[in-house]
């Protein structure tokens, strides 16, 4: 099973200043090792985007990365594409849209 996995999957590379190979998981290769207050688990990081004025979730995604700092850009791009596709705005970030994010997104 391991040999078949190695032949059919290319190595996952991390992001950041020191790019190195990320350990793979045979069962769910897209998930990541995440440190919790009690232990390390294999899982996903959920990110939700909310419209402050209307108090609704406009986007939700799961990322197989333990840290949020590399997920903000893809989330913003997805929201922009969705607004464009629905005909709400061609570029929501040029209309004075305020984007806030917690410190987990800082890098």
mmCIF file of N, CA, C and O in Angstrom:
data_model
loop_
_atom_site.group_PDB
_atom_site.id
_atom_site.type_symbol
_atom_site.label_atom_id
_atom_site.label_comp_id
_atom_site.label_asym_id
_atom_site.label_seq_id
_atom_site.Cartn_x
_atom_site.Cartn_y
_atom_site.Cartn_z
ATOM 1 N N UNK A 1 0.830 -1.195 0.000
ATOM 2 C CA UNK A 1 0.000 0.000 0.000
ATOM 3 C C UNK A 1 0.876 1.262 0.000
ATOM 4 O O UNK A 1 0.592 2.223 -0.691
ATOM 5 N N UNK A 2 1.942 1.246 0.781
ATOM 6 C CA UNK A 2 2.852 2.385 0.852
ATOM 7 C C UNK A 2 3.563 2.586 -0.486
ATOM 8 O O UNK A 2 3.672 3.713 -0.985
ATOM 9 N N UNK A 3 4.028 1.507 -1.089
ATOM 10 C CA UNK A 3 4.698 1.613 -2.390
ATOM 11 C C UNK A 3 3.766 2.200 -3.449
ATOM 12 O O UNK A 3 4.165 3.066 -4.226
ATOM 13 N N UNK A 4 2.527 1.751 -3.472
ATOM 14 C CA UNK A 4 1.549 2.269 -4.438
ATOM 15 C C UNK A 4 1.304 3.756 -4.191
ATOM 16 O O UNK A 4 1.241 4.546 -5.124
ATOM 17 N N UNK A 5 1.198 4.140 -2.935
ATOM 18 C CA UNK A 5 0.994 5.554 -2.588
ATOM 19 C C UNK A 5 2.170 6.405 -3.071
ATOM 20 O O UNK A 5 1.981 7.453 -3.681
ATOM 21 N N UNK A 6 3.381 5.959 -2.822
ATOM 22 C CA UNK A 6 4.570 6.722 -3.222
ATOM 23 C C UNK A 6 4.692 6.849 -4.741
ATOM 24 O O UNK A 6 5.167 7.861 -5.245
ATOM 25 N N UNK A 7 4.239 5.826 -5.460
ATOM 26 C CA UNK A 7 4.314 5.872 -6.925
ATOM 27 C C UNK A 7 3.246 6.785 -7.530
ATOM 28 O O UNK A 7 3.448 7.331 -8.600
ATOM 29 N N UNK A 8 2.114 6.941 -6.856
ATOM 30 C CA UNK A 8 1.000 7.696 -7.438
ATOM 31 C C UNK A 8 0.845 9.111 -6.881
ATOM 32 O O UNK A 8 0.033 9.870 -7.384
ATOM 33 N N UNK A 9 1.598 9.481 -5.855
ATOM 34 C CA UNK A 9 1.485 10.818 -5.264
ATOM 35 C C UNK A 9 2.840 11.521 -5.282
ATOM 36 O O UNK A 9 3.854 10.922 -4.941
ATOM 37 N N UNK A 10 2.815 12.782 -5.657
ATOM 38 C CA UNK A 10 4.052 13.560 -5.588
ATOM 39 C C UNK A 10 4.163 14.161 -4.186
ATOM 40 O O UNK A 10 3.160 14.324 -3.487
ATOM 41 N N UNK A 11 5.361 14.494 -3.756
ATOM 42 C CA UNK A 11 5.544 15.044 -2.410
ATOM 43 C C UNK A 11 4.792 16.367 -2.221
ATOM 44 O O UNK A 11 4.711 17.174 -3.139
ATOM 45 N N UNK A 12 4.197 16.548 -1.047
ATOM 46 C CA UNK A 12 3.562 17.826 -0.694
ATOM 47 C C UNK A 12 4.635 18.728 -0.121
ATOM 48 O O UNK A 12 5.372 18.336 0.774
ATOM 49 N N UNK A 13 4.704 19.933 -0.640
ATOM 50 C CA UNK A 13 5.701 20.876 -0.162
ATOM 51 C C UNK A 13 5.022 21.929 0.711
ATOM 52 O O UNK A 13 3.933 22.400 0.399
ATOM 53 N N UNK A 14 5.691 22.290 1.797
ATOM 54 C CA UNK A 14 5.178 23.319 2.681
ATOM 55 C C UNK A 14 5.353 24.696 2.074
ATOM 56 O O UNK A 14 5.889 24.847 0.975
ATOM 57 N N UNK A 15 4.902 25.711 2.793
ATOM 58 C CA UNK A 15 5.030 27.085 2.330
ATOM 59 C C UNK A 15 5.798 27.880 3.368
ATOM 60 O O UNK A 15 5.941 27.455 4.498
ATOM 61 N N UNK A 16 6.277 29.031 2.983
ATOM 62 C CA UNK A 16 7.001 29.876 3.916
ATOM 63 C C UNK A 16 8.428 30.103 3.476
ATOM 64 O O UNK A 16 8.795 29.847 2.334
ATOM 65 N N UNK A 17 9.248 30.572 4.412
ATOM 66 C CA UNK A 17 10.639 30.897 4.089
ATOM 67 C C UNK A 17 11.459 29.646 3.800
ATOM 68 O O UNK A 17 12.283 29.617 2.906
ATOM 69 N N UNK A 18 11.246 28.607 4.594
ATOM 70 C CA UNK A 18 11.993 27.354 4.399
ATOM 71 C C UNK A 18 11.043 26.290 3.858
ATOM 72 O O UNK A 18 10.356 25.622 4.623
ATOM 73 N N UNK A 19 11.016 26.175 2.548
ATOM 74 C CA UNK A 19 10.115 25.202 1.932
ATOM 75 C C UNK A 19 10.719 23.817 2.066
ATOM 76 O O UNK A 19 11.836 23.560 1.631
ATOM 77 N N UNK A 20 9.959 22.927 2.710
ATOM 78 C CA UNK A 20 10.423 21.549 2.862
ATOM 79 C C UNK A 20 9.239 20.609 2.684
ATOM 80 O O UNK A 20 8.078 21.028 2.726
ATOM 81 N N UNK A 21 9.537 19.359 2.478
ATOM 82 C CA UNK A 21 8.491 18.371 2.250
ATOM 83 C C UNK A 21 7.662 18.159 3.518
ATOM 84 O O UNK A 21 8.196 18.069 4.621
ATOM 85 N N UNK A 22 6.353 18.084 3.334
ATOM 86 C CA UNK A 22 5.428 17.846 4.440
ATOM 87 C C UNK A 22 5.151 16.351 4.509
ATOM 88 O O UNK A 22 4.972 15.702 3.478
ATOM 89 N N UNK A 23 5.137 15.799 5.706
ATOM 90 C CA UNK A 23 4.845 14.376 5.866
ATOM 91 C C UNK A 23 3.451 14.075 5.322
ATOM 92 O O UNK A 23 2.511 14.816 5.540
ATOM 93 N N UNK A 24 3.330 12.970 4.629
ATOM 94 C CA UNK A 24 2.068 12.572 4.021
ATOM 95 C C UNK A 24 1.305 11.619 4.916
ATOM 96 O O UNK A 24 1.864 10.974 5.790
ATOM 97 N N UNK A 25 0.017 11.523 4.663
ATOM 98 C CA UNK A 25 -0.859 10.630 5.385
ATOM 99 C C UNK A 25 -1.514 9.729 4.351
ATOM 100 O O UNK A 25 -2.165 10.212 3.431
ATOM 101 N N UNK A 26 -1.361 8.425 4.470
ATOM 102 C CA UNK A 26 -1.914 7.492 3.487
ATOM 103 C C UNK A 26 -3.429 7.563 3.395
ATOM 104 O O UNK A 26 -4.002 7.406 2.327
ATOM 105 N N UNK A 27 -4.099 7.777 4.504
ATOM 106 C CA UNK A 27 -5.552 7.778 4.522
ATOM 107 C C UNK A 27 -6.129 9.066 3.945
ATOM 108 O O UNK A 27 -7.078 9.042 3.176
ATOM 109 N N UNK A 28 -5.548 10.212 4.312
ATOM 110 C CA UNK A 28 -6.047 11.515 3.852
ATOM 111 C C UNK A 28 -4.856 12.437 3.632
ATOM 112 O O UNK A 28 -4.464 13.184 4.524
ATOM 113 N N UNK A 29 -4.310 12.411 2.430
ATOM 114 C CA UNK A 29 -3.089 13.143 2.140
ATOM 115 C C UNK A 29 -3.287 14.660 2.115
ATOM 116 O O UNK A 29 -2.325 15.411 2.152
ATOM 117 N N UNK A 30 -4.512 15.149 2.045
ATOM 118 C CA UNK A 30 -4.741 16.593 2.017
ATOM 119 C C UNK A 30 -4.840 17.194 3.421
ATOM 120 O O UNK A 30 -4.840 18.403 3.578
ATOM 121 N N UNK A 31 -4.946 16.373 4.438
ATOM 122 C CA UNK A 31 -5.045 16.877 5.804
ATOM 123 C C UNK A 31 -3.649 17.228 6.327
ATOM 124 O O UNK A 31 -2.651 16.958 5.690
ATOM 125 N N UNK A 32 -3.625 17.855 7.507
ATOM 126 C CA UNK A 32 -2.346 18.286 8.076
ATOM 127 C C UNK A 32 -2.281 17.934 9.556
ATOM 128 O O UNK A 32 -3.299 17.786 10.223
ATOM 129 N N UNK A 33 -1.067 17.827 10.060
ATOM 130 C CA UNK A 33 -0.882 17.655 11.505
ATOM 131 C C UNK A 33 -1.102 19.004 12.155
ATOM 132 O O UNK A 33 -0.501 19.997 11.754
ATOM 133 N N UNK A 34 -1.982 19.038 13.148
ATOM 134 C CA UNK A 34 -2.342 20.287 13.808
ATOM 135 C C UNK A 34 -2.182 20.124 15.314
ATOM 136 O O UNK A 34 -2.639 19.136 15.888
ATOM 137 N N UNK A 35 -1.528 21.091 15.916
ATOM 138 C CA UNK A 35 -1.308 21.048 17.355
ATOM 139 C C UNK A 35 -2.491 21.681 18.068
ATOM 140 O O UNK A 35 -2.907 22.788 17.734
ATOM 141 N N UNK A 36 -3.034 20.968 19.045
ATOM 142 C CA UNK A 36 -4.124 21.491 19.867
ATOM 143 C C UNK A 36 -3.583 21.702 21.279
ATOM 144 O O UNK A 36 -2.413 21.442 21.546
ATOM 145 N N UNK A 37 -4.434 22.144 22.166
ATOM 146 C CA UNK A 37 -4.000 22.364 23.542
ATOM 147 C C UNK A 37 -3.690 21.044 24.263
ATOM 148 O O UNK A 37 -3.005 21.039 25.273
ATOM 149 N N UNK A 38 -4.172 19.934 23.718
ATOM 150 C CA UNK A 38 -3.978 18.642 24.373
ATOM 151 C C UNK A 38 -3.014 17.710 23.648
ATOM 152 O O UNK A 38 -2.343 16.911 24.266
ATOM 153 N N UNK A 39 -2.974 17.819 22.304
ATOM 154 C CA UNK A 39 -2.190 16.844 21.547
ATOM 155 C C UNK A 39 -2.048 17.315 20.104
ATOM 156 O O UNK A 39 -2.504 18.385 19.746
ATOM 157 N N UNK A 40 -1.466 16.502 19.273
ATOM 158 C CA UNK A 40 -1.392 16.763 17.841
ATOM 159 C C UNK A 40 -2.379 15.839 17.148
ATOM 160 O O UNK A 40 -2.420 14.645 17.436
ATOM 161 N N UNK A 41 -3.185 16.410 16.255
ATOM 162 C CA UNK A 41 -4.190 15.626 15.539
ATOM 163 C C UNK A 41 -3.994 15.800 14.035
ATOM 164 O O UNK A 41 -3.353 16.735 13.588
ATOM 165 N N UNK A 42 -4.552 14.892 13.274
ATOM 166 C CA UNK A 42 -4.566 14.994 11.821
ATOM 167 C C UNK A 42 -5.906 15.604 11.455
ATOM 168 O O UNK A 42 -6.955 15.076 11.809
ATOM 169 N N UNK A 43 -5.897 16.744 10.748
ATOM 170 C CA UNK A 43 -7.177 17.363 10.451
ATOM 171 C C UNK A 43 -7.092 18.522 9.481
ATOM 172 O O UNK A 43 -6.134 18.667 8.735
ATOM 173 N N UNK A 44 -8.129 19.349 9.540
ATOM 174 C CA UNK A 44 -8.275 20.493 8.646
ATOM 175 C C UNK A 44 -8.509 21.760 9.453
ATOM 176 O O UNK A 44 -9.012 21.715 10.574
ATOM 177 N N UNK A 45 -8.197 22.886 8.837
ATOM 178 C CA UNK A 45 -8.432 24.183 9.429
ATOM 179 C C UNK A 45 -9.602 24.806 8.668
ATOM 180 O O UNK A 45 -9.516 25.017 7.460
ATOM 181 N N UNK A 46 -10.704 25.089 9.342
ATOM 182 C CA UNK A 46 -11.879 25.676 8.703
ATOM 183 C C UNK A 46 -11.822 27.195 8.758
ATOM 184 O O UNK A 46 -11.525 27.772 9.794
ATOM 185 N N UNK A 47 -12.092 27.836 7.623
ATOM 186 C CA UNK A 47 -12.075 29.292 7.533
ATOM 187 C C UNK A 47 -13.426 29.744 6.981
ATOM 188 O O UNK A 47 -13.842 29.291 5.913
ATOM 189 N N UNK A 48 -14.109 30.623 7.699
ATOM 190 C CA UNK A 48 -15.393 31.167 7.256
ATOM 191 C C UNK A 48 -15.251 32.653 6.988
ATOM 192 O O UNK A 48 -14.565 33.366 7.712
ATOM 193 N N UNK A 49 -15.911 33.131 5.946
ATOM 194 C CA UNK A 49 -15.949 34.544 5.599
ATOM 195 C C UNK A 49 -17.370 35.022 5.851
ATOM 196 O O UNK A 49 -18.330 34.404 5.383
ATOM 197 N N UNK A 50 -17.497 36.136 6.573
ATOM 198 C CA UNK A 50 -18.810 36.610 7.006
ATOM 199 C C UNK A 50 -19.041 38.036 6.535
ATOM 200 O O UNK A 50 -18.143 38.868 6.574
ATOM 201 N N UNK A 51 -20.264 38.314 6.102
ATOM 202 C CA UNK A 51 -20.688 39.669 5.758
ATOM 203 C C UNK A 51 -21.158 40.332 7.040
ATOM 204 O O UNK A 51 -22.158 39.929 7.635
ATOM 205 N N UNK A 52 -20.428 41.336 7.511
ATOM 206 C CA UNK A 52 -20.726 41.991 8.785
ATOM 207 C C UNK A 52 -22.106 42.654 8.785
ATOM 208 O O UNK A 52 -22.864 42.544 9.741
ATOM 209 N N UNK A 53 -22.436 43.323 7.697
ATOM 210 C CA UNK A 53 -23.703 44.061 7.626
ATOM 211 C C UNK A 53 -24.915 43.133 7.701
ATOM 212 O O UNK A 53 -25.863 43.388 8.423
ATOM 213 N N UNK A 54 -24.881 42.036 6.946
ATOM 214 C CA UNK A 54 -26.032 41.138 6.870
ATOM 215 C C UNK A 54 -25.928 39.934 7.806
ATOM 216 O O UNK A 54 -26.855 39.141 7.889
ATOM 217 N N UNK A 55 -24.761 39.778 8.466
ATOM 218 C CA UNK A 55 -24.540 38.689 9.421
ATOM 219 C C UNK A 55 -24.784 37.311 8.804
ATOM 220 O O UNK A 55 -25.470 36.463 9.370
ATOM 221 N N UNK A 56 -24.216 37.110 7.603
ATOM 222 C CA UNK A 56 -24.335 35.803 6.957
ATOM 223 C C UNK A 56 -22.950 35.317 6.529
ATOM 224 O O UNK A 56 -22.056 36.110 6.263
ATOM 225 N N UNK A 57 -22.802 34.012 6.465
ATOM 226 C CA UNK A 57 -21.564 33.409 5.978
ATOM 227 C C UNK A 57 -21.611 33.444 4.453
ATOM 228 O O UNK A 57 -22.558 32.948 3.842
ATOM 229 N N UNK A 58 -20.593 34.056 3.830
ATOM 230 C CA UNK A 58 -20.561 34.127 2.368
ATOM 231 C C UNK A 58 -19.576 33.141 1.759
ATOM 232 O O UNK A 58 -19.579 32.932 0.560
ATOM 233 N N UNK A 59 -18.732 32.540 2.571
ATOM 234 C CA UNK A 59 -17.797 31.539 2.078
ATOM 235 C C UNK A 59 -17.285 30.718 3.256
ATOM 236 O O UNK A 59 -17.110 31.246 4.351
ATOM 237 N N UNK A 60 -17.057 29.446 3.021
ATOM 238 C CA UNK A 60 -16.451 28.574 4.029
ATOM 239 C C UNK A 60 -15.596 27.545 3.302
ATOM 240 O O UNK A 60 -16.022 26.983 2.297
ATOM 241 N N UNK A 61 -14.376 27.362 3.793
ATOM 242 C CA UNK A 61 -13.454 26.417 3.167
ATOM 243 C C UNK A 61 -12.682 25.665 4.242
ATOM 244 O O UNK A 61 -12.500 26.171 5.349
ATOM 245 N N UNK A 62 -12.227 24.491 3.892
ATOM 246 C CA UNK A 62 -11.369 23.702 4.777
ATOM 247 C C UNK A 62 -10.011 23.566 4.117
ATOM 248 O O UNK A 62 -9.914 23.273 2.920
ATOM 249 N N UNK A 63 -8.954 23.819 4.876
ATOM 250 C CA UNK A 63 -7.595 23.754 4.361
ATOM 251 C C UNK A 63 -6.807 22.717 5.145
ATOM 252 O O UNK A 63 -6.893 22.675 6.375
ATOM 253 N N UNK A 64 -6.036 21.923 4.446
ATOM 254 C CA UNK A 64 -5.176 20.926 5.081
ATOM 255 C C UNK A 64 -3.848 21.534 5.471
ATOM 256 O O UNK A 64 -2.790 21.041 5.098
ATOM 257 N N UNK A 65 -3.913 22.625 6.204
ATOM 258 C CA UNK A 65 -2.713 23.320 6.682
ATOM 259 C C UNK A 65 -2.943 23.663 8.143
ATOM 260 O O UNK A 65 -4.015 24.111 8.526
ATOM 261 N N UNK A 66 -1.931 23.470 8.943
ATOM 262 C CA UNK A 66 -2.064 23.728 10.366
ATOM 263 C C UNK A 66 -2.164 25.204 10.710
ATOM 264 O O UNK A 66 -2.788 25.583 11.688
ATOM 265 N N UNK A 67 -1.580 26.058 9.899
ATOM 266 C CA UNK A 67 -1.590 27.496 10.155
ATOM 267 C C UNK A 67 -2.492 28.198 9.151
ATOM 268 O O UNK A 67 -2.617 27.772 8.013
ATOM 269 N N UNK A 68 -3.105 29.303 9.559
ATOM 270 C CA UNK A 68 -4.005 30.048 8.682
ATOM 271 C C UNK A 68 -3.279 31.032 7.774
ATOM 272 O O UNK A 68 -3.858 31.524 6.824
ATOM 273 N N UNK A 69 -2.013 31.351 8.046
ATOM 274 C CA UNK A 69 -1.357 32.469 7.378
ATOM 275 C C UNK A 69 -1.283 32.342 5.850
ATOM 276 O O UNK A 69 -1.146 33.335 5.173
ATOM 277 N N UNK A 70 -1.401 31.162 5.281
ATOM 278 C CA UNK A 70 -1.354 31.006 3.829
ATOM 279 C C UNK A 70 -2.749 30.805 3.235
ATOM 280 O O UNK A 70 -2.862 30.512 2.048
ATOM 281 N N UNK A 71 -3.793 30.975 4.020
ATOM 282 C CA UNK A 71 -5.143 30.732 3.521
ATOM 283 C C UNK A 71 -5.914 32.007 3.207
ATOM 284 O O UNK A 71 -6.926 31.942 2.525
ATOM 285 N N UNK A 72 -5.460 33.158 3.663
ATOM 286 C CA UNK A 72 -6.211 34.392 3.445
ATOM 287 C C UNK A 72 -6.330 34.736 1.961
ATOM 288 O O UNK A 72 -7.416 35.061 1.487
ATOM 289 N N UNK A 73 -5.250 34.656 1.221
ATOM 290 C CA UNK A 73 -5.272 35.004 -0.207
ATOM 291 C C UNK A 73 -6.257 34.125 -0.990
ATOM 292 O O UNK A 73 -7.087 34.655 -1.729
ATOM 293 N N UNK A 74 -6.224 32.788 -0.850
ATOM 294 C CA UNK A 74 -7.199 31.978 -1.586
ATOM 295 C C UNK A 74 -8.638 32.269 -1.180
ATOM 296 O O UNK A 74 -9.546 32.227 -2.014
ATOM 297 N N UNK A 75 -8.878 32.575 0.092
ATOM 298 C CA UNK A 75 -10.235 32.899 0.549
ATOM 299 C C UNK A 75 -10.709 34.188 -0.123
ATOM 300 O O UNK A 75 -11.829 34.263 -0.640
ATOM 301 N N UNK A 76 -9.870 35.224 -0.124
ATOM 302 C CA UNK A 76 -10.245 36.490 -0.746
ATOM 303 C C UNK A 76 -10.489 36.328 -2.249
ATOM 304 O O UNK A 76 -11.422 36.927 -2.796
ATOM 305 N N UNK A 77 -9.683 35.521 -2.904
ATOM 306 C CA UNK A 77 -9.871 35.281 -4.338
ATOM 307 C C UNK A 77 -11.168 34.538 -4.620
ATOM 308 O O UNK A 77 -11.878 34.843 -5.582
ATOM 309 N N UNK A 78 -11.524 33.574 -3.772
ATOM 310 C CA UNK A 78 -12.768 32.834 -3.940
ATOM 311 C C UNK A 78 -13.974 33.740 -3.753
ATOM 312 O O UNK A 78 -14.935 33.680 -4.527
ATOM 313 N N UNK A 79 -13.931 34.585 -2.733
ATOM 314 C CA UNK A 79 -15.037 35.518 -2.482
ATOM 315 C C UNK A 79 -15.192 36.470 -3.671
ATOM 316 O O UNK A 79 -16.300 36.719 -4.148
ATOM 317 N N UNK A 80 -14.079 37.003 -4.153
ATOM 318 C CA UNK A 80 -14.129 37.925 -5.299
ATOM 319 C C UNK A 80 -14.728 37.242 -6.528
ATOM 320 O O UNK A 80 -15.587 37.811 -7.215
ATOM 321 N N UNK A 81 -14.302 36.007 -6.809
ATOM 322 C CA UNK A 81 -14.824 35.270 -7.967
ATOM 323 C C UNK A 81 -16.318 35.001 -7.815
ATOM 324 O O UNK A 81 -17.072 35.101 -8.787
ATOM 325 N N UNK A 82 -16.755 34.673 -6.604
ATOM 326 C CA UNK A 82 -18.175 34.407 -6.363
ATOM 327 C C UNK A 82 -19.008 35.663 -6.599
ATOM 328 O O UNK A 82 -20.059 35.625 -7.230
ATOM 329 N N UNK A 83 -18.546 36.816 -6.081
ATOM 330 C CA UNK A 83 -19.278 38.072 -6.266
ATOM 331 C C UNK A 83 -19.346 38.446 -7.742
ATOM 332 O O UNK A 83 -20.360 38.950 -8.216
ATOM 333 N N UNK A 84 -18.260 38.199 -8.457
ATOM 334 C CA UNK A 84 -18.211 38.500 -9.888
ATOM 335 C C UNK A 84 -19.182 37.593 -10.647
ATOM 336 O O UNK A 84 -19.943 38.053 -11.501
ATOM 337 N N UNK A 85 -19.165 36.298 -10.348
ATOM 338 C CA UNK A 85 -20.032 35.326 -11.024
ATOM 339 C C UNK A 85 -21.506 35.625 -10.794
ATOM 340 O O UNK A 85 -22.327 35.480 -11.691
ATOM 341 N N UNK A 86 -21.839 36.076 -9.578
ATOM 342 C CA UNK A 86 -23.235 36.393 -9.254
ATOM 343 C C UNK A 86 -23.662 37.761 -9.766
ATOM 344 O O UNK A 86 -24.825 38.134 -9.629
ATOM 345 N N UNK A 87 -22.718 38.514 -10.327
ATOM 346 C CA UNK A 87 -23.052 39.836 -10.859
ATOM 347 C C UNK A 87 -23.218 40.902 -9.791
ATOM 348 O O UNK A 87 -23.797 41.959 -10.042
ATOM 349 N N UNK A 88 -22.708 40.651 -8.599
ATOM 350 C CA UNK A 88 -22.828 41.622 -7.503
ATOM 351 C C UNK A 88 -21.811 42.743 -7.681
ATOM 352 O O UNK A 88 -22.135 43.914 -7.523
ATOM 353 N N UNK A 89 -20.573 42.384 -8.012
ATOM 354 C CA UNK A 89 -19.512 43.369 -8.227
ATOM 355 C C UNK A 89 -18.397 42.723 -9.022
ATOM 356 O O UNK A 89 -18.069 41.563 -8.811
ATOM 357 N N UNK A 90 -17.809 43.499 -9.943
ATOM 358 C CA UNK A 90 -16.683 42.975 -10.725
ATOM 359 C C UNK A 90 -15.424 42.859 -9.873
ATOM 360 O O UNK A 90 -14.636 41.951 -10.037
ATOM 361 N N UNK A 91 -15.232 43.812 -8.972
ATOM 362 C CA UNK A 91 -14.070 43.778 -8.087
ATOM 363 C C UNK A 91 -14.477 44.380 -6.747
ATOM 364 O O UNK A 91 -14.454 45.595 -6.579
ATOM 365 N N UNK A 92 -14.861 43.547 -5.809
ATOM 366 C CA UNK A 92 -15.377 44.053 -4.530
ATOM 367 C C UNK A 92 -14.323 44.783 -3.714
ATOM 368 O O UNK A 92 -14.659 45.583 -2.859
ATOM 369 N N UNK A 93 -13.053 44.538 -3.988
ATOM 370 C CA UNK A 93 -12.004 45.174 -3.190
ATOM 371 C C UNK A 93 -11.672 46.583 -3.669
ATOM 372 O O UNK A 93 -10.912 47.281 -3.025
ATOM 373 N N UNK A 94 -12.230 47.028 -4.782
ATOM 374 C CA UNK A 94 -12.044 48.403 -5.244
ATOM 375 C C UNK A 94 -13.198 49.294 -4.821
ATOM 376 O O UNK A 94 -13.208 50.466 -5.112
ATOM 377 N N UNK A 95 -14.178 48.774 -4.162
ATOM 378 C CA UNK A 95 -15.354 49.543 -3.767
ATOM 379 C C UNK A 95 -15.309 49.951 -2.298
ATOM 380 O O UNK A 95 -16.335 50.149 -1.677
ATOM 381 N N UNK A 96 -14.125 50.020 -1.730
ATOM 382 C CA UNK A 96 -14.003 50.435 -0.335
ATOM 383 C C UNK A 96 -14.371 49.356 0.663
ATOM 384 O O UNK A 96 -14.691 49.641 1.812
ATOM 385 N N UNK A 97 -14.314 48.121 0.243
ATOM 386 C CA UNK A 97 -14.623 47.008 1.129
ATOM 387 C C UNK A 97 -13.556 46.905 2.224
ATOM 388 O O UNK A 97 -12.368 46.981 1.951
ATOM 389 N N UNK A 98 -14.002 46.753 3.451
ATOM 390 C CA UNK A 98 -13.087 46.592 4.574
ATOM 391 C C UNK A 98 -12.974 45.103 4.878
ATOM 392 O O UNK A 98 -13.979 44.420 5.060
ATOM 393 N N UNK A 99 -11.745 44.600 4.918
ATOM 394 C CA UNK A 99 -11.488 43.193 5.222
ATOM 395 C C UNK A 99 -10.751 43.138 6.549
ATOM 396 O O UNK A 99 -9.729 43.795 6.725
ATOM 397 N N UNK A 100 -11.287 42.378 7.484
ATOM 398 C CA UNK A 100 -10.598 42.185 8.755
ATOM 399 C C UNK A 100 -10.331 40.696 8.934
ATOM 400 O O UNK A 100 -11.084 39.864 8.451
ATOM 401 N N UNK A 101 -9.247 40.394 9.604
ATOM 402 C CA UNK A 101 -8.888 38.995 9.860
ATOM 403 C C UNK A 101 -8.166 38.940 11.211
ATOM 404 O O UNK A 101 -7.524 39.901 11.617
ATOM 405 N N UNK A 102 -8.286 37.824 11.902
ATOM 406 C CA UNK A 102 -7.610 37.712 13.191
ATOM 407 C C UNK A 102 -6.109 37.499 12.993
ATOM 408 O O UNK A 102 -5.624 37.348 11.879
ATOM 409 N N UNK A 103 -5.373 37.474 14.073
ATOM 410 C CA UNK A 103 -3.912 37.402 14.009
ATOM 411 C C UNK A 103 -3.396 36.085 13.451
ATOM 412 O O UNK A 103 -2.242 36.004 13.070
ATOM 413 N N UNK A 104 -4.217 35.062 13.377
ATOM 414 C CA UNK A 104 -3.795 33.792 12.800
ATOM 415 C C UNK A 104 -3.430 33.900 11.323
ATOM 416 O O UNK A 104 -2.708 33.076 10.799
ATOM 417 N N UNK A 105 -3.939 34.933 10.653
ATOM 418 C CA UNK A 105 -3.651 35.119 9.241
ATOM 419 C C UNK A 105 -2.378 35.911 9.000
ATOM 420 O O UNK A 105 -1.929 36.047 7.879
ATOM 421 N N UNK A 106 -1.777 36.479 10.027
ATOM 422 C CA UNK A 106 -0.568 37.299 9.877
ATOM 423 C C UNK A 106 0.647 36.406 9.636
ATOM 424 O O UNK A 106 0.750 35.304 10.163
ATOM 425 N N UNK A 107 1.553 36.887 8.803
ATOM 426 C CA UNK A 107 2.824 36.175 8.620
ATOM 427 C C UNK A 107 3.917 37.181 8.296
ATOM 428 O O UNK A 107 3.689 38.344 8.150
#
